[in-house]
Coordinates of C-alpha atoms in Angstrom, one line a residue:
M693 CA 66.7 124.0 63.9
S694 CA 63.7 122.6 62.0
Q695 CA 61.7 121.7 65.2
K696 CA 58.1 122.8 65.0
P697 CA 56.7 125.2 67.6
T698 CA 54.8 123.4 70.3
V699 CA 51.8 124.1 72.6
A700 CA 54.2 124.6 75.5
E701 CA 55.7 127.6 73.8
Y702 CA 52.4 129.4 73.4
M703 CA 50.0 128.2 76.1
T704 CA 49.0 130.3 79.1
R705 CA 50.4 128.6 82.1
E706 CA 48.5 130.4 84.8
V707 CA 45.0 129.1 84.3
R708 CA 41.9 130.3 86.2
T709 CA 39.7 127.3 87.0
V710 CA 36.4 126.6 88.8
S711 CA 35.2 123.7 90.9
P712 CA 32.4 121.2 90.0
D713 CA 30.7 122.3 93.2
D714 CA 30.8 126.0 92.5
T715 CA 27.3 127.4 91.7
I716 CA 26.3 128.8 88.3
G717 CA 25.8 132.2 89.9
E718 CA 29.4 132.3 91.3
V719 CA 30.9 131.3 88.0
A720 CA 28.8 133.8 86.0
Q721 CA 30.1 136.5 88.4
Q722 CA 33.7 135.4 87.7
I723 CA 33.1 135.7 83.9
V724 CA 31.8 139.2 84.4
E725 CA 34.7 140.2 86.6
N726 CA 37.5 138.7 84.6
E727 CA 38.0 140.4 81.3
G728 CA 38.8 138.1 78.4
H729 CA 37.3 135.0 80.1
N730 CA 34.2 133.4 78.6
G731 CA 34.6 130.1 80.2
F732 CA 36.8 128.0 82.6
P733 CA 38.2 124.5 82.9
V734 CA 36.4 122.7 85.7
T735 CA 39.0 120.9 87.9
N736 CA 39.1 118.7 91.0
G737 CA 42.6 119.4 92.3
R738 CA 44.8 119.4 89.2
T739 CA 42.6 116.9 87.3
V740 CA 40.4 118.4 84.6
E741 CA 36.8 117.1 84.8
G742 CA 35.1 119.4 82.3
F743 CA 34.8 122.8 80.8
V744 CA 32.1 125.4 81.3
S745 CA 31.4 128.3 78.9
A746 CA 29.2 131.4 79.3
R747 CA 26.8 129.7 76.9
D748 CA 26.4 126.8 79.3
L749 CA 25.2 129.2 82.0
L750 CA 22.4 130.7 80.0
L751 CA 18.9 130.1 81.5
A752 CA 20.4 127.8 84.2
D753 CA 19.4 128.0 87.8
A754 CA 21.9 130.3 89.6
E755 CA 22.0 128.0 92.6
A756 CA 22.7 124.9 90.6
Q757 CA 26.3 123.5 90.7
I758 CA 28.6 123.6 87.7
F759 CA 28.9 119.9 87.3
T760 CA 25.2 119.8 86.2
V761 CA 25.9 122.0 83.1
M762 CA 29.6 121.6 82.3
S763 CA 30.7 119.7 79.2
D764 CA 32.6 116.6 80.3
E765 CA 33.4 115.3 76.8
L766 CA 36.7 117.1 76.6
I767 CA 39.3 117.6 73.8
V768 CA 42.6 118.4 75.4
A769 CA 46.1 119.2 74.1
H770 CA 49.5 118.0 75.3
P771 CA 52.4 120.4 75.9
D772 CA 54.5 118.7 73.2
M773 CA 51.8 118.9 70.5
A774 CA 52.6 120.9 67.4
I775 CA 50.8 124.2 67.1
T776 CA 49.8 123.3 63.6
D777 CA 48.0 120.2 65.0
V778 CA 46.2 122.3 67.6
A779 CA 45.1 124.6 64.8
R780 CA 43.5 121.7 62.9
V781 CA 41.7 120.5 66.1
I782 CA 40.4 124.0 66.8
L783 CA 39.3 124.5 63.2
R784 CA 37.5 121.2 63.0
S785 CA 35.9 121.1 66.4
G786 CA 34.9 124.8 66.7
I787 CA 36.3 124.8 70.3
Q788 CA 38.0 128.1 71.1
K789 CA 40.1 126.9 74.0
L790 CA 41.8 123.6 74.8
P791 CA 43.0 122.6 78.3
V792 CA 46.6 121.4 78.2
V793 CA 47.4 118.3 80.3
N794 CA 50.7 116.5 80.9
D795 CA 51.4 112.8 80.8
A796 CA 50.0 112.5 84.4
G797 CA 46.7 114.0 83.3
N798 CA 47.3 117.2 85.3
L799 CA 46.3 120.6 84.0
V800 CA 49.4 122.6 83.0
G801 CA 48.0 125.4 80.8
I802 CA 45.4 126.4 78.2
I803 CA 45.8 127.1 74.5
S804 CA 43.3 129.2 72.6
N805 CA 42.6 130.1 69.0
T806 CA 44.1 133.5 69.7
D807 CA 47.4 131.8 70.8
V808 CA 47.4 129.9 67.5
V809 CA 47.1 133.1 65.5
R810 CA 49.7 134.7 67.7
S811 CA 52.1 131.9 66.9
Q812 CA 52.1 132.9 63.3
I813 CA 52.7 136.7 63.9
E814 CA 56.2 138.1 64.4
R815 CA 57.4 134.6 65.3
A816 CA 61.2 134.3 65.7
T817 CA 61.4 130.7 64.4
P818 CA 64.7 128.9 64.1
G819 CA 63.9 128.7 60.4
K820 CA 63.8 132.5 60.2
V821 CA 67.1 132.8 62.1
G822 CA 68.7 130.1 59.8
K823 CA 67.6 132.0 56.7
L824 CA 69.1 135.2 58.0
M825 CA 72.4 133.5 58.7
R826 CA 72.5 131.9 55.2
T827 CA 71.7 135.3 53.6
L828 CA 74.5 137.1 55.6
E829 CA 77.0 134.3 54.7
Q830 CA 76.2 134.6 51.0
I831 CA 76.2 138.4 50.8
H832 CA 79.2 139.1 52.9
D833 CA 81.2 135.9 52.7
V834 CA 81.7 136.0 56.5
E835 CA 81.8 133.3 59.2
L836 CA 79.2 133.6 61.8
E837 CA 77.6 131.7 64.7
E838 CA 74.3 131.8 66.6
D839 CA 74.1 132.7 70.3
R840 CA 71.1 132.8 72.6
R841 CA 71.4 135.5 75.3
M842 CA 69.7 138.4 77.0
V843 CA 70.4 141.8 75.4
R844 CA 70.0 145.3 76.8
L845 CA 67.4 147.3 74.9
D846 CA 69.4 150.5 75.2
R847 CA 72.2 148.9 73.1
L848 CA 69.9 148.0 70.2
T849 CA 70.0 149.9 66.9
P850 CA 66.5 149.6 65.3
T851 CA 66.2 148.9 61.5
Q852 CA 62.5 149.6 61.2
E853 CA 61.2 153.2 61.1
R854 CA 57.7 152.6 62.6
V855 CA 55.5 150.3 64.6
Y856 CA 51.8 150.2 65.0
A857 CA 50.0 151.1 68.2
D858 CA 47.4 148.3 68.0
E859 CA 50.1 145.6 67.8
L860 CA 51.9 147.1 70.8
E861 CA 49.0 146.3 73.0
G862 CA 49.2 142.6 72.0
R863 CA 52.9 142.6 72.6
K864 CA 52.5 144.1 76.1
Y865 CA 50.0 141.3 76.9
E866 CA 52.5 138.7 75.8
L867 CA 55.4 140.2 77.8
E868 CA 53.3 140.6 80.9
N869 CA 52.2 136.9 80.7
G870 CA 55.7 135.5 79.8
L871 CA 54.6 134.7 76.2
A872 CA 56.9 136.9 74.1
E873 CA 59.1 135.4 71.4
P874 CA 62.9 136.0 71.5
L875 CA 64.2 138.9 69.4
V876 CA 66.6 138.4 66.4
V877 CA 69.7 140.5 66.7
I878 CA 72.9 140.8 64.6
D879 CA 76.1 141.4 66.5
N880 CA 78.4 143.3 64.1
D881 CA 81.6 143.6 66.1
G882 CA 79.8 144.7 69.2
E883 CA 77.2 146.9 67.5
L884 CA 73.8 145.3 67.9
F885 CA 71.2 145.6 65.1
L886 CA 67.6 144.6 65.7
A887 CA 66.6 142.4 62.8
D888 CA 63.3 141.1 64.0
G889 CA 61.0 142.1 66.9
H890 CA 60.5 145.8 66.8
H891 CA 57.0 145.7 68.2
R892 CA 58.1 143.4 71.1
V893 CA 61.0 145.8 71.9
M894 CA 58.9 148.9 71.9
A895 CA 56.3 147.2 74.1
A896 CA 59.0 146.1 76.5
E897 CA 60.5 149.5 76.7
D898 CA 57.0 151.0 77.4
I899 CA 56.4 148.7 80.4
G900 CA 59.9 149.3 81.8
L901 CA 61.9 146.2 80.8
E902 CA 65.6 146.8 80.3
E903 CA 66.6 143.5 78.5
M904 CA 65.1 140.7 76.5
D905 CA 65.9 137.2 75.4
A906 CA 67.3 137.1 71.8
Y907 CA 68.7 134.9 69.1
V908 CA 72.0 136.7 68.4
V909 CA 73.8 136.2 65.0
V910 CA 77.5 137.0 65.8
L911 CA 79.7 138.0 62.8
A912 CA 83.3 136.8 62.9
E913 CA 84.4 140.2 61.6
R914 CA 82.9 143.6 61.1
V915 CA 81.1 144.1 57.7
E916 CA 79.0 146.9 56.1
L917 CA 75.5 145.7 56.6
G918 CA 72.7 146.9 54.3
M919 CA 70.4 147.3 57.3
A920 CA 73.0 149.5 59.0
K921 CA 73.1 151.8 56.0
T922 CA 69.3 151.9 56.0
A923 CA 69.2 152.7 59.7
R924 CA 71.6 155.6 59.2
E925 CA 69.7 157.0 56.2
A926 CA 66.5 156.9 58.3
G927 CA 68.1 158.5 61.3
L928 CA 67.6 155.5 63.5
D929 CA 70.2 155.6 66.3
S930 CA 68.0 154.3 69.2
L931 CA 64.5 153.0 70.0
S932 CA 63.4 156.6 70.6
D933 CA 63.7 157.2 66.9
V934 CA 61.0 154.6 66.0
E935 CA 57.7 156.2 65.2
I936 CA 54.5 154.7 66.8
V937 CA 51.7 154.9 64.2
D938 CA 48.1 155.1 65.3
Y939 CA 45.9 152.0 64.7
A940 CA 43.7 153.8 62.2
R941 CA 46.7 154.2 59.9
H942 CA 47.7 150.5 59.8
P943 CA 47.9 149.5 56.2
L944 CA 45.9 146.3 56.8
V945 CA 43.1 148.3 58.2
E946 CA 43.1 150.7 55.3
T947 CA 43.0 147.7 52.9
T948 CA 40.1 146.2 54.8
K949 CA 38.2 149.5 54.5
R950 CA 38.8 149.7 50.8
L951 CA 37.4 146.2 50.3
Q952 CA 34.2 146.9 52.2

């Protein structure tokens, strides 16, 4: 339960790459056409030979080949590497993206500074699940167990009144790229309360998903949960009762504006 999150959990597995023999003009066009890409690993088969960024292409001859400008002094990550270690490497090196290679030296993904930040936001860590279980045991003096399974979204009772539109966009990206964290759900005698993951669930519903992976805390007997009372008082019966708040009203944005 104390295992640290790893690169394999957060890396992007489908990596767009270029060849050492591609021309600078061809790669520059790919950067223009592929939103969110400001550079690519340079590979020969599955072997990483370098990395080329948009900066490397500046003022270079469009007909020259990529191997003439790519960086071949690479820092790479391993799938089993802890996210905290990757964060240190990114911070100290200033590199925004690290190719991820396996024991055979083959490219299996890419991890970015954005992925590192994402790993710290709405993360359903085993520690978070364990803390919830200990809290329920102490408050209700009830036996419980943890289950990992798929849950239907239409069976979930939300316990949070609102989500923020800007965060939903990020969650949609994660879901569409297979990067979303499991939900945390409490099974109270068959009634499923969503304890963590409201933005993920709302994003999933918006793109038409019907079920999601979840850590499910199963109570041995039915108890009166505080979150159930809160949900009733807020009129939260289903996901349709959750309000989506515009980005401009996000409290962190308001705080930032006040500090300027």
